[in-house]
Short mmCIF file of C-alpha atoms and ligand atoms in Angstrom, two decimals:
data_model
loop_
_atom_site.label_atom_id
_atom_site.label_comp_id
_atom_site.label_asym_id
_atom_site.label_seq_id
_atom_site.Cartn_x
_atom_site.Cartn_y
_atom_site.Cartn_z
CA UNK A 251 -27.39 3.89 35.17
CA UNK A 252 -27.61 6.24 32.59
CA UNK A 253 -30.86 5.77 30.42
CA UNK A 254 -31.14 7.06 26.75
CA UNK A 255 -34.07 8.45 25.07
CA UNK A 256 -35.42 8.81 21.55
CA UNK A 257 -35.54 12.38 19.70
CA UNK A 258 -38.69 12.75 17.97
CA UNK A 259 -40.83 15.91 17.21
CA UNK A 260 -38.00 17.85 18.98
CA UNK A 261 -38.42 16.31 22.41
CA UNK A 262 -36.46 13.45 24.10
CA UNK A 263 -39.06 10.79 24.43
CA UNK A 264 -38.90 7.69 26.90
CA UNK A 265 -40.17 4.43 25.91
CA UNK A 266 -43.56 3.74 27.91
CA UNK A 267 -42.78 0.42 28.13
CA UNK A 268 -40.03 -1.32 29.75
CA UNK A 269 -38.43 -2.19 26.36
CA UNK A 270 -34.85 -0.99 26.72
CA UNK A 271 -31.38 -2.63 25.57
CA UNK A 272 -28.19 -2.97 27.72
CA UNK A 273 -25.23 -1.03 26.45
CA UNK A 274 -21.63 -1.77 27.38
CA UNK A 275 -18.46 0.47 28.03
CA UNK A 276 -16.23 -2.06 25.57
CA UNK A 277 -13.31 -0.95 27.79
CA UNK A 278 -14.28 -2.26 31.01
CA UNK A 279 -17.02 -4.86 29.70
CA UNK A 280 -19.58 -3.49 32.08
CA UNK A 281 -23.38 -2.38 30.89
CA UNK A 282 -23.52 1.15 31.78
CA UNK A 283 -26.21 2.68 29.83
CA UNK A 284 -30.07 1.65 28.77
CA UNK A 285 -31.29 2.60 25.01
CA UNK A 286 -34.84 2.48 23.60
CA UNK A 287 -35.47 -0.89 21.86
CA UNK A 288 -37.60 1.36 19.29
CA UNK A 289 -40.17 -0.13 16.97
CA UNK A 290 -43.01 0.95 14.37
CA UNK A 291 -44.97 2.72 16.85
CA UNK A 292 -42.08 5.34 17.43
CA UNK A 293 -41.39 5.34 13.80
CA UNK A 294 -44.51 5.88 12.74
CA UNK A 295 -44.94 9.20 15.22
CA UNK A 296 -41.25 10.30 14.13
CA UNK A 297 -42.57 10.13 10.33
CA UNK A 298 -45.58 12.42 10.96
CA UNK A 299 -43.27 14.91 12.63
CA UNK A 300 -40.82 14.90 9.88
CA UNK A 301 -43.64 15.24 7.17
CA UNK A 302 -45.01 17.90 8.77
CA UNK A 303 -42.52 19.94 9.35
CA UNK A 304 -40.53 19.32 5.74
CA UNK A 305 -42.26 21.58 3.67
CA UNK A 306 -41.43 24.61 5.74
CA UNK A 307 -37.53 23.18 6.51
CA UNK A 308 -37.35 23.48 2.63
CA UNK A 309 -38.92 26.97 2.70
CA UNK A 310 -36.48 28.61 4.98
CA UNK A 311 -33.98 27.98 1.99
CA UNK A 312 -30.31 27.24 2.24
CA UNK A 313 -29.03 30.17 4.17
CA UNK A 314 -31.83 29.57 6.78
CA UNK A 315 -30.77 25.85 7.04
CA UNK A 316 -27.04 26.31 6.90
CA UNK A 317 -27.69 28.82 9.77
CA UNK A 318 -28.84 25.97 11.74
CA UNK A 319 -26.22 23.25 10.94
CA UNK A 320 -23.76 25.97 11.64
CA UNK A 321 -25.01 26.43 15.11
CA UNK A 322 -24.94 22.59 15.45
CA UNK A 323 -21.23 22.76 14.70
CA UNK A 324 -20.48 25.15 17.23
CA UNK A 325 -22.25 23.45 19.78
CA UNK A 326 -20.39 20.19 18.86
CA UNK A 327 -17.16 22.16 19.04
CA UNK A 328 -18.02 23.84 22.48
CA UNK A 329 -18.95 20.30 23.62
CA UNK A 330 -15.58 18.45 22.46
CA UNK A 331 -14.52 17.26 25.83
CA UNK A 332 -17.71 15.89 26.97
CA UNK A 333 -18.37 14.11 23.44
CA UNK A 334 -15.06 12.76 22.73
CA UNK A 335 -15.68 11.37 26.34
CA UNK A 336 -18.79 9.73 25.58
CA UNK A 337 -17.55 8.46 22.13
CA UNK A 338 -14.42 6.43 24.15
CA UNK A 339 -16.80 5.13 26.99
CA UNK A 340 -19.23 4.21 24.11
CA UNK A 341 -16.79 2.52 21.67
CA UNK A 342 -13.65 1.86 23.61
CA UNK A 343 -11.69 4.08 21.34
CA UNK A 344 -8.75 6.13 22.51
CA UNK A 345 -10.30 9.59 24.04
CA UNK A 346 -7.38 11.54 22.17
CA UNK A 347 -8.62 9.82 18.89
CA UNK A 348 -12.07 11.03 19.54
CA UNK A 349 -10.98 14.00 20.43
CA UNK A 350 -8.77 14.87 17.34
CA UNK A 351 -10.61 12.94 14.85
CA UNK A 352 -14.35 11.82 15.85
CA UNK A 353 -15.69 14.77 17.22
CA UNK A 354 -13.80 17.70 15.22
CA UNK A 355 -15.16 15.54 12.24
CA UNK A 356 -18.72 15.85 13.36
CA UNK A 357 -18.45 19.31 13.70
CA UNK A 358 -16.77 19.64 10.08
CA UNK A 359 -19.47 17.68 8.58
CA UNK A 360 -22.21 20.12 9.42
CA UNK A 361 -20.27 23.29 8.59
CA UNK A 362 -19.15 21.90 5.45
CA UNK A 363 -22.68 20.94 4.23
CA UNK A 364 -23.98 24.07 5.10
CA UNK A 365 -21.51 25.78 3.15
CA UNK A 366 -21.53 23.46 0.09
CA UNK A 367 -25.29 23.73 -0.24
CA UNK A 368 -25.12 27.20 -0.86
CA UNK A 369 -22.91 26.34 -4.13
CA UNK A 370 -25.17 23.55 -5.05
CA UNK A 371 -26.14 24.52 -8.65
CA UNK A 372 -27.88 22.70 -11.38
CA UNK A 373 -27.06 22.36 -15.21
CA UNK A 374 -28.79 23.93 -18.14
CA UNK A 375 -28.50 22.91 -21.62
CA UNK A 376 -29.19 24.70 -24.60
CA UNK A 377 -30.95 22.39 -27.31
CA UNK A 378 -29.34 23.78 -30.79
CA UNK A 379 -31.18 26.76 -30.23
CA UNK A 380 -34.63 24.89 -30.18
CA UNK A 381 -34.99 25.11 -26.59
CA UNK A 382 -33.59 25.40 -23.03
CA UNK A 383 -33.66 22.41 -20.52
CA UNK A 384 -32.93 23.24 -17.07
CA UNK A 385 -32.54 20.77 -14.08
CA UNK A 386 -34.36 21.51 -10.79
CA UNK A 387 -33.12 19.45 -7.65
CA UNK A 388 -35.71 19.36 -4.94
CA UNK A 389 -35.48 17.63 -1.69
CA UNK A 390 -36.78 14.10 -1.35
CA UNK A 391 -38.83 14.31 1.45
CA UNK A 392 -38.14 12.01 4.58
CA UNK A 393 -35.09 10.01 4.32
CA UNK A 394 -33.14 7.54 6.66
CA UNK A 395 -29.83 7.69 7.66
CA UNK A 396 -28.48 4.28 9.50
CA UNK A 397 -24.94 4.43 10.92
CA UNK A 398 -22.40 1.89 12.47
CA UNK A 399 -20.77 1.81 15.69
CA UNK A 400 -16.80 2.47 14.32
CA UNK A 401 -17.15 5.98 13.99
CA UNK A 402 -20.53 6.95 15.49
CA UNK A 403 -21.17 10.63 15.76
CA UNK A 404 -18.62 10.99 12.59
CA UNK A 405 -20.56 8.80 10.48
CA UNK A 406 -24.30 9.71 11.77
CA UNK A 407 -23.43 13.39 10.74
CA UNK A 408 -21.68 12.72 7.74
CA UNK A 409 -25.46 11.33 6.52
CA UNK A 410 -27.67 13.53 8.28
CA UNK A 411 -25.67 17.06 7.63
CA UNK A 412 -26.12 16.81 3.54
CA UNK A 413 -29.75 15.44 3.87
CA UNK A 414 -30.94 18.25 5.88
CA UNK A 415 -28.84 20.86 4.33
CA UNK A 416 -30.26 19.91 0.88
CA UNK A 417 -34.19 20.23 2.63
CA UNK A 418 -35.04 16.62 3.83
CA UNK A 419 -36.26 15.70 7.12
CA UNK A 420 -34.55 12.66 8.64
CA UNK A 421 -35.07 9.59 10.86
CA UNK A 422 -31.69 8.50 11.90
CA UNK A 423 -30.77 5.03 13.69
CA UNK A 424 -27.23 5.05 15.55
CA UNK A 425 -25.84 1.66 16.25
CA UNK A 426 -27.23 0.19 19.08
CA UNK A 427 -23.72 -0.45 20.10
CA UNK A 428 -22.67 3.27 20.56
CA UNK A 429 -25.91 5.09 20.89
CA UNK A 430 -24.43 7.91 23.58
CA UNK A 431 -23.25 10.80 21.11
CA UNK A 432 -26.30 10.47 19.34
CA UNK A 433 -28.21 11.09 22.35
CA UNK A 434 -26.16 13.99 23.20
CA UNK A 435 -26.69 15.52 19.75
CA UNK A 436 -30.43 15.33 20.07
CA UNK A 437 -29.85 17.49 23.26
CA UNK A 438 -27.78 19.76 21.13
CA UNK A 439 -30.59 19.92 18.78
CA UNK A 440 -33.02 21.06 21.50
CA UNK A 441 -30.52 23.75 22.73
CA UNK A 442 -30.37 25.16 19.41
CA UNK A 443 -34.09 25.23 18.59
CA UNK A 444 -34.02 23.03 15.57
CA UNK A 445 -37.30 22.94 14.28
CA UNK A 446 -39.29 20.16 15.91
CA UNK A 447 -39.42 16.92 13.38
CA UNK A 448 -36.60 18.14 11.35
CA UNK A 449 -34.33 15.22 12.72
CA UNK A 450 -35.65 12.56 14.81
CA UNK A 451 -33.24 9.72 16.22
CA UNK A 452 -34.50 6.56 16.71
CA UNK A 453 -32.47 3.94 19.10
CA UNK A 454 -32.69 0.32 18.90
CA UNK A 455 -31.79 -2.95 16.91
CA UNK A 456 -31.12 -2.95 13.27
CA UNK A 457 -33.41 -6.13 12.92
CA UNK A 458 -36.37 -4.09 14.52
CA UNK A 459 -35.89 -0.26 14.21
CA UNK A 460 -33.54 -0.62 11.21
CA UNK A 461 -35.84 -2.84 9.54
CA UNK A 462 -38.66 -0.92 9.89
CA UNK A 463 -36.83 1.93 8.56
CA UNK A 464 -35.68 0.52 5.19
CA UNK A 465 -39.05 -0.94 4.73
CA UNK A 466 -41.47 2.38 5.22
CA UNK A 467 -43.12 3.42 2.19
CA UNK A 468 -42.93 7.14 3.25
CA UNK A 469 -38.95 6.87 3.61
CA UNK A 470 -37.80 7.86 0.02
CA UNK A 471 -33.98 7.21 0.45
CA UNK A 472 -31.80 5.34 2.81
CA UNK A 473 -28.23 5.98 3.45
CA UNK A 474 -26.43 3.34 5.31
CA UNK A 475 -22.95 2.54 6.52
CA UNK A 476 -22.25 -0.68 7.92
CA UNK A 477 -21.61 -4.50 7.02
CA UNK A 478 -21.73 -6.03 3.50
CA UNK A 479 -24.39 -8.74 4.45
CA UNK A 480 -26.57 -5.91 6.19
CA UNK A 481 -26.20 -3.79 3.11
CA UNK A 482 -27.60 -6.57 1.04
CA UNK A 483 -30.71 -7.32 2.85
CA UNK A 484 -31.30 -3.55 3.06
CA UNK A 485 -30.92 -3.41 -0.78
CA UNK A 486 -33.35 -6.62 -1.18
CA UNK A 487 -36.11 -4.87 1.35
CA UNK A 488 -35.55 -1.30 -0.49
CA UNK A 489 -36.02 -2.38 -3.55
CA UNK A 490 -39.49 -3.29 -4.22
CA UNK A 491 -40.21 0.61 -3.25
CA UNK A 492 -37.58 1.68 -5.45
CA UNK A 493 -36.33 3.61 -2.78
CA UNK A 494 -32.83 5.51 -3.53
CA UNK A 495 -29.99 3.87 -1.83
CA UNK A 496 -26.71 4.72 -0.95
CA UNK A 497 -24.73 1.55 1.06
CA UNK A 498 -21.14 2.42 2.19
CA UNK A 499 -20.14 -1.22 3.09
CA UNK A 500 -17.03 -3.28 4.30
CA UNK A 501 -13.49 -3.43 2.78
CA UNK A 502 -10.43 -5.67 2.48
CA UNK A 503 -8.10 -2.77 1.63
CA UNK A 504 -4.66 -3.67 -0.15
CA UNK A 505 -1.53 -1.65 0.52
CA UNK A 506 1.25 -1.87 -2.56
CA UNK A 507 4.57 -1.05 -0.96
CA UNK A 508 7.28 -0.62 -3.60
CA UNK A 509 10.79 -0.70 -2.92
CA UNK A 510 11.24 2.90 -3.77
CA UNK A 511 8.98 4.43 -1.04
CA UNK A 512 10.05 6.49 1.65
CA UNK A 513 10.79 3.61 4.10
CA UNK A 514 10.46 5.46 7.11
CA UNK A 515 7.38 7.27 6.10
CA UNK A 516 5.78 4.05 5.00
CA UNK A 517 6.60 1.99 7.96
CA UNK A 518 4.55 4.97 10.00
CA UNK A 519 1.58 5.38 7.35
CA UNK A 520 1.35 1.78 7.40
CA UNK A 521 0.87 1.24 11.18
CA UNK A 522 -1.65 4.19 11.06
CA UNK A 523 -3.53 2.32 8.33
CA UNK A 524 -3.79 -0.87 9.96
CA UNK A 525 -4.45 -0.20 13.57
CA UNK A 526 -5.94 3.19 13.99
CA UNK A 527 -9.54 2.83 16.17
CA UNK A 528 -8.18 -1.10 16.73
CA UNK A 529 -8.49 -1.64 12.85
CA UNK A 530 -12.34 -0.78 13.17
CA UNK A 531 -12.21 1.48 10.13
CA UNK A 532 -13.85 0.26 6.99
CA UNK A 533 -11.04 2.01 4.91
CA UNK A 534 -8.01 0.14 7.28
CA UNK A 535 -5.40 -1.49 5.25
CA UNK A 536 -5.78 -5.33 5.89
CA UNK A 537 -3.53 -6.88 3.00
CA UNK A 538 -0.06 -5.59 2.93
CA UNK A 539 2.04 -6.33 -0.30
CA UNK A 540 5.67 -5.37 -0.24
CA UNK A 541 8.00 -5.45 -3.05
CA UNK A 542 10.40 -8.46 -2.77
CA UNK A 543 13.69 -6.28 -2.39
CA UNK A 544 12.56 -4.77 0.78
CA UNK A 545 10.11 -7.37 2.00
CA UNK A 546 12.36 -8.87 4.89
CA UNK A 547 13.55 -5.59 6.39
CA UNK A 548 10.16 -3.92 5.79
CA UNK A 549 8.35 -6.67 7.60
CA UNK A 550 10.86 -6.72 10.53
CA UNK A 551 10.73 -2.74 10.95
CA UNK A 552 6.65 -3.09 10.90
CA UNK A 553 6.78 -5.83 13.56
CA UNK A 554 8.94 -3.97 15.87
CA UNK A 555 7.07 -0.76 15.61
CA UNK A 556 3.66 -2.84 16.05
CA UNK A 557 5.40 -3.97 19.36
CA UNK A 558 5.77 -0.61 20.67
CA UNK A 559 2.27 0.36 20.27
CA UNK A 560 0.58 0.75 23.37
CA UNK A 561 -2.65 -0.85 24.24
CA UNK A 562 -5.26 -0.31 27.13
CA UNK A 563 -7.35 1.99 29.18
CA UNK A 564 -8.68 4.25 26.33
CA UNK A 565 -8.90 7.24 28.89
CA UNK A 566 -5.10 7.21 29.02
CA UNK A 567 -2.43 8.10 26.53
CA UNK A 568 -2.52 4.52 24.60
CA UNK A 569 -2.45 3.78 20.96
CA UNK A 570 -5.09 1.23 20.93
CA UNK A 571 -8.44 0.75 23.13
CA UNK A 572 -10.47 -1.79 23.01
CA UNK A 573 -12.71 -3.66 20.50
CA UNK A 574 -16.49 -2.80 20.21
CA UNK A 575 -18.04 -6.02 21.91
CA UNK A 576 -17.10 -9.29 23.10
CA UNK A 577 -18.67 -11.20 20.24
CA UNK A 578 -16.62 -9.09 17.92
CA UNK A 579 -13.52 -9.83 19.76
CA UNK A 580 -14.32 -13.44 19.57
CA UNK A 581 -14.81 -13.04 15.65
CA UNK A 582 -11.50 -11.24 15.37
CA UNK A 583 -9.74 -14.21 17.73
CA UNK A 584 -11.60 -16.85 15.64
CA UNK A 585 -10.31 -15.20 12.22
CA UNK A 586 -6.76 -15.56 14.00
CA UNK A 587 -7.20 -18.94 14.71
CA UNK A 588 -8.48 -19.41 11.20
CA UNK A 589 -5.25 -17.99 10.03
CA UNK A 590 -3.38 -20.79 11.69
CA UNK A 591 -5.41 -23.43 10.20
CA UNK A 592 -5.03 -22.18 6.79
CA UNK A 593 -1.22 -22.33 7.31
CA UNK A 594 -0.56 -18.72 8.09
CA UNK A 595 2.30 -17.53 10.37
CA UNK A 596 1.52 -15.15 13.42
CA UNK A 597 4.54 -12.86 13.15
CA UNK A 598 3.20 -10.67 16.45
CA UNK A 599 0.28 -10.08 18.37
CA UNK A 600 -2.58 -12.55 18.16
CA UNK A 601 -3.82 -12.54 21.35
CA UNK A 602 -6.52 -11.39 23.96
CA UNK A 603 -5.10 -8.86 26.49
CA UNK A 604 -6.63 -8.13 29.80
CA UNK A 605 -5.02 -5.06 31.51
CA UNK A 606 -4.55 -4.92 35.22
CA UNK A 607 -7.33 -2.74 36.82
CA UNK A 608 -10.37 -1.03 35.53
CA UNK A 609 -10.17 -2.44 32.27
CA UNK A 610 -9.44 -6.04 33.13
CA UNK A 611 -12.95 -7.22 31.73
CA UNK A 612 -12.51 -4.86 28.55
CA UNK A 613 -12.29 -6.17 24.81
CA UNK A 614 -8.50 -5.69 24.09
CA UNK A 615 -6.82 -7.59 21.06
CA UNK A 616 -2.83 -6.90 20.48
CA UNK A 617 -1.98 -5.67 17.19
CA UNK A 618 -1.42 -8.78 14.62
CA UNK A 619 0.34 -9.49 11.86
CA UNK A 620 0.26 -12.62 9.88
CA UNK A 621 2.49 -14.27 7.02
CA UNK A 622 2.30 -16.93 4.51
CA UNK A 623 -1.23 -16.95 3.42
CA UNK A 624 -2.50 -17.35 -0.22
CA UNK A 625 -4.64 -14.94 -1.40
CA UNK A 626 -7.34 -17.50 -1.96
CA UNK A 627 -7.33 -17.83 2.07
CA UNK A 628 -10.33 -16.81 3.97
CA UNK A 629 -8.41 -14.59 5.88
CA UNK A 630 -7.45 -12.55 2.80
CA UNK A 631 -10.74 -12.27 1.60
CA UNK A 632 -13.07 -11.92 4.34
CA UNK A 633 -13.58 -8.46 6.37
CA UNK A 634 -11.80 -8.71 9.91
CA UNK A 635 -12.51 -5.33 11.21
CA UNK A 636 -9.90 -5.60 13.95
CA UNK A 637 -6.05 -5.03 14.36
CA UNK A 638 -5.37 -7.60 12.12
CA UNK A 639 -3.27 -7.85 8.74
CA UNK A 640 -1.64 -10.13 6.60
CA UNK A 641 1.89 -9.59 4.75
CA UNK A 642 3.20 -11.04 1.63
CA UNK A 643 5.79 -10.06 -0.82
CA UNK A 644 5.49 -9.54 -4.62
CA UNK A 645 8.00 -9.17 -7.75
CA UNK A 646 6.25 -7.42 -10.12
CA UNK A 647 4.05 -4.58 -10.70
CA UNK A 648 1.63 -6.80 -12.46
CA UNK A 649 1.38 -9.05 -9.85
CA UNK A 650 0.61 -6.77 -6.98
CA UNK A 651 -2.02 -5.39 -8.96
CA UNK A 652 -3.57 -8.84 -9.30
CA UNK A 653 -2.96 -9.60 -5.79
CA UNK A 654 -4.69 -6.00 -4.85
CA UNK A 655 -7.95 -6.55 -6.63
CA UNK A 656 -8.24 -10.28 -5.76
CA UNK A 657 -11.07 -9.96 -3.49
CA UNK A 658 -14.77 -9.46 -4.00
CA UNK A 659 -14.44 -6.09 -2.04
CA UNK A 660 -13.24 -2.88 -3.73
CA UNK A 661 -13.14 0.18 -1.18
CA UNK A 662 -10.21 1.79 -0.67
CA UNK A 663 -6.15 1.03 -1.38
CA UNK A 664 -3.10 2.70 -0.73
CA UNK A 665 0.48 2.74 -2.98
CA UNK A 666 3.60 3.66 -1.23
CA UNK A 667 6.08 4.75 -4.09
CA UNK A 668 7.95 7.58 -5.23
CA UNK A 669 7.39 6.81 -9.02
CA UNK A 670 4.78 9.30 -10.25
CA UNK A 671 4.15 7.35 -13.47
CA UNK A 672 3.49 4.05 -11.61
CA UNK A 673 1.54 5.78 -9.05
CA UNK A 674 -0.81 6.85 -11.97
CA UNK A 675 -0.65 3.61 -13.68
CA UNK A 676 -1.69 1.96 -10.80
CA UNK A 677 -4.17 4.20 -9.49
CA UNK A 678 -6.25 3.90 -12.86
CA UNK A 679 -6.14 -0.01 -12.73
CA UNK A 680 -7.43 -0.54 -9.13
CA UNK A 681 -10.99 -1.60 -8.65
CA UNK A 682 -11.82 0.43 -5.52
CA UNK A 683 -13.19 3.59 -4.52
CA UNK A 684 -10.60 5.71 -3.35
CA UNK A 685 -6.62 5.41 -3.72
CA UNK A 686 -4.52 7.19 -1.29
CA UNK A 687 -0.75 7.50 -2.29
CA UNK A 688 1.76 7.49 0.42
CA UNK A 689 -0.89 8.53 2.83
CA UNK A 690 -4.07 7.15 4.20
CA UNK A 691 -7.30 8.81 5.59
CA UNK A 692 -6.30 11.98 3.97
CA UNK A 693 -10.03 13.34 3.42
CA UNK A 694 -11.34 16.36 1.28
CA UNK A 695 -14.76 16.46 2.08
CA UNK A 696 -15.77 17.51 -1.39
CA UNK A 697 -14.24 14.36 -2.80
CA UNK A 698 -16.53 11.22 -3.65
CA UNK A 699 -16.48 8.46 -0.96
CA UNK A 700 -17.53 4.90 -1.46
CA UNK A 701 -16.51 1.72 -2.76
CA UNK A 702 -17.01 -0.84 -5.77
CA UNK A 703 -17.98 -4.56 -5.76
CA UNK A 704 -19.21 -5.58 -2.45
CA UNK A 705 -18.30 -2.42 -0.79
CA UNK A 706 -21.34 -0.83 -1.86
CA UNK A 707 -23.22 1.21 -4.18
CA UNK A 708 -23.32 4.96 -4.70
CA UNK A 709 -20.91 7.92 -3.15
CA UNK A 710 -21.21 10.23 -0.30
CA UNK A 711 -19.16 13.41 0.10
CA UNK A 712 -19.72 16.86 -1.80
CA UNK A 713 -21.71 17.01 -4.71
CA UNK A 714 -22.47 13.33 -4.59
CA UNK A 715 -24.13 13.62 -1.60
CA UNK A 716 -26.51 16.40 -2.29
CA UNK A 717 -27.37 14.59 -5.73
CA UNK A 718 -28.28 11.52 -3.73
CA UNK A 719 -30.39 13.64 -1.15
CA UNK A 720 -32.29 15.37 -4.15
CA UNK A 721 -34.59 14.46 -7.08
CA UNK A 722 -33.65 16.06 -10.33
CA UNK A 723 -36.36 17.01 -12.52
CA UNK A 724 -35.46 18.52 -16.14
CA UNK A 725 -37.78 21.21 -17.49
CA UNK A 726 -37.93 21.73 -20.94
CA UNK A 727 -39.14 25.20 -22.81
CA UNK A 728 -38.95 25.60 -26.41
CA UNK A 729 -37.33 29.48 -27.30
O1 TXE B 987 -22.83 -3.95 11.16
P1 TXE B 987 -24.40 -3.72 11.12
P2 TXE B 987 -22.26 -4.85 12.65
C1 TXE B 987 -18.76 -4.52 9.26
C2 TXE B 987 -17.48 -5.36 10.01
C3 TXE B 987 -18.14 -6.05 11.11
C4 TXE B 987 -19.49 -6.30 10.30
C5 TXE B 987 -21.10 -6.55 11.17
O2 TXE B 987 -16.89 -6.37 9.08
O3 TXE B 987 -17.60 -6.88 11.50
O4 TXE B 987 -19.87 -5.27 9.41
O5 TXE B 987 -21.12 -5.24 12.10
C6 TXE B 987 -27.90 -1.36 11.36
N1 TXE B 987 -31.95 -3.23 8.61
N2 TXE B 987 -18.57 -3.11 9.58
O6 TXE B 987 -22.86 -5.90 12.98
O7 TXE B 987 -25.24 -4.94 11.39
C7 TXE B 987 -27.56 -1.58 12.75
O8 TXE B 987 -28.20 -1.62 13.82
C8 TXE B 987 -31.49 -1.94 8.79
C9 TXE B 987 -18.22 -2.26 8.24
O9 TXE B 987 -22.26 -4.31 13.69
O10 TXE B 987 -24.05 -3.90 9.55
C10 TXE B 987 -26.40 -0.55 12.90
O11 TXE B 987 -27.30 0.68 12.97
N3 TXE B 987 -30.61 -1.57 9.56
C11 TXE B 987 -18.52 -1.11 8.73
C12 TXE B 987 -25.89 -0.66 11.18
O12 TXE B 987 -26.97 -1.16 10.46
C13 TXE B 987 -29.93 -2.52 9.97
C14 TXE B 987 -18.65 -0.25 9.93
C15 TXE B 987 -24.77 -1.23 11.22
O13 TXE B 987 -24.58 -2.53 11.60
C16 TXE B 987 -30.29 -3.96 9.96
C17 TXE B 987 -19.37 -1.14 10.73
C18 TXE B 987 -31.17 -4.45 9.15
N4 TXE B 987 -31.62 -5.42 8.84
C19 TXE B 987 -19.27 -2.68 10.65
N5 TXE B 987 -29.32 -4.73 10.54
C20 TXE B 987 -18.09 0.11 7.79
N6 TXE B 987 -18.57 0.20 6.55
O14 TXE B 987 -17.44 0.85 8.15
C21 TXE B 987 -28.52 -3.98 11.21
N7 TXE B 987 -28.46 -2.55 10.98
#
């Protein structure tokens, strides 16, 4: 059995007591590793180390910090196979996806922010020739980064890279459901001699170590990606201390498909947007709205394509792997049952799958398309976070827009049309943080990423992330 350790003050620290959590491989259902069930004791140690080193981490300047981040990126790239295999083992995702998306993106996160911080500038304002104002942007000190299980290393590094680049020291908590690549990252930090205490990685339960991080008075900001319910708990516990908060939460993302779309390209795009990573990406499309004239043929083409998707052992060449856990599989299956009770028709999929062989005990669900549900149905309102989409026709642009905006979430939307004027018109009116036209998950790391309404507050990416992880101070000097 593999046993992971925390990374505190530059060292791998095993728990002294026997309080460890079990970690399963979702593709087989078997427990294969143990992780520390950390508590406030470990947190205090990590905060002491982070506070001690922070002034010198800030003092080495952007070039010095960028150098460390670039070295981490190099290490991630040279360990691509190891990290991709670990991510697949921990999450059940196809290894090819980990190799082409998760791990390369983790390296890019470090490279991007190493460079971005060297260009990060503050404004100055000439005040009618009376005075000059300029803004200093200092690091916050010690910050907390809490990340989920769906894109483990990708999202962990998306937070720690800008935090470190801006001169902060970090207490990071990866998801207890997918801790392995974070543990491997600590080893890479040791390999590059990252100064002790700059980054600390504490494993364990959200309700214990996660909560302790959000409540600790020495932690000045929390960057969190995860479920909306958890986000609201974090907001409530951080508010009395006026901590800075960036919350990237759930989504119920619409796809608006117009009759003038590029049909083939749209079918391909919607399949990818719906089922990548078993639908466990907060940006995944989950509500498909199709213009009436092409509804029937689009639906048929989509079902046909969904049925060709291969699903099974993530170490083989498959389109879909396993869902993260047994309880998550149950949750998704319950939503499929609920869809039937709410009057929906399952057009394809909707079943638990038990592949023969090694993955017999894994948590698989076939790609599912559901028709006939009203916008008010719970299945159309609540985040399912699995390979499940609903499909419905619309007859006018106004109706499409009302449906798209008709949930409490506001993360991402896609619009599929060749009409540029319509595209601009709709994009402006959608109440969400990101709109993709004729594409999905095309990501430029300079752009703001985040959601409106129950999808969170704040934005990550580019200058937004560097602004979040710094405190602006205005200096006013009369001429
Ligand atoms: O996420 P949690 P869960 C959605 C998705 C999923 C649902 C629940 O719908 O079904 O959330 O998933 C830590 N204080 N998303 O329960 O609990 C936790 O340990 C501090 C959307 O797995 O939000 C983990 O590290 N931290 C999503 C992280 O929060 C706490 C990605 C996320 O876990 C905590 C994942 C607490 N009180 C799930 N409780 C997205 N937006 O991409 C938990 N944590």
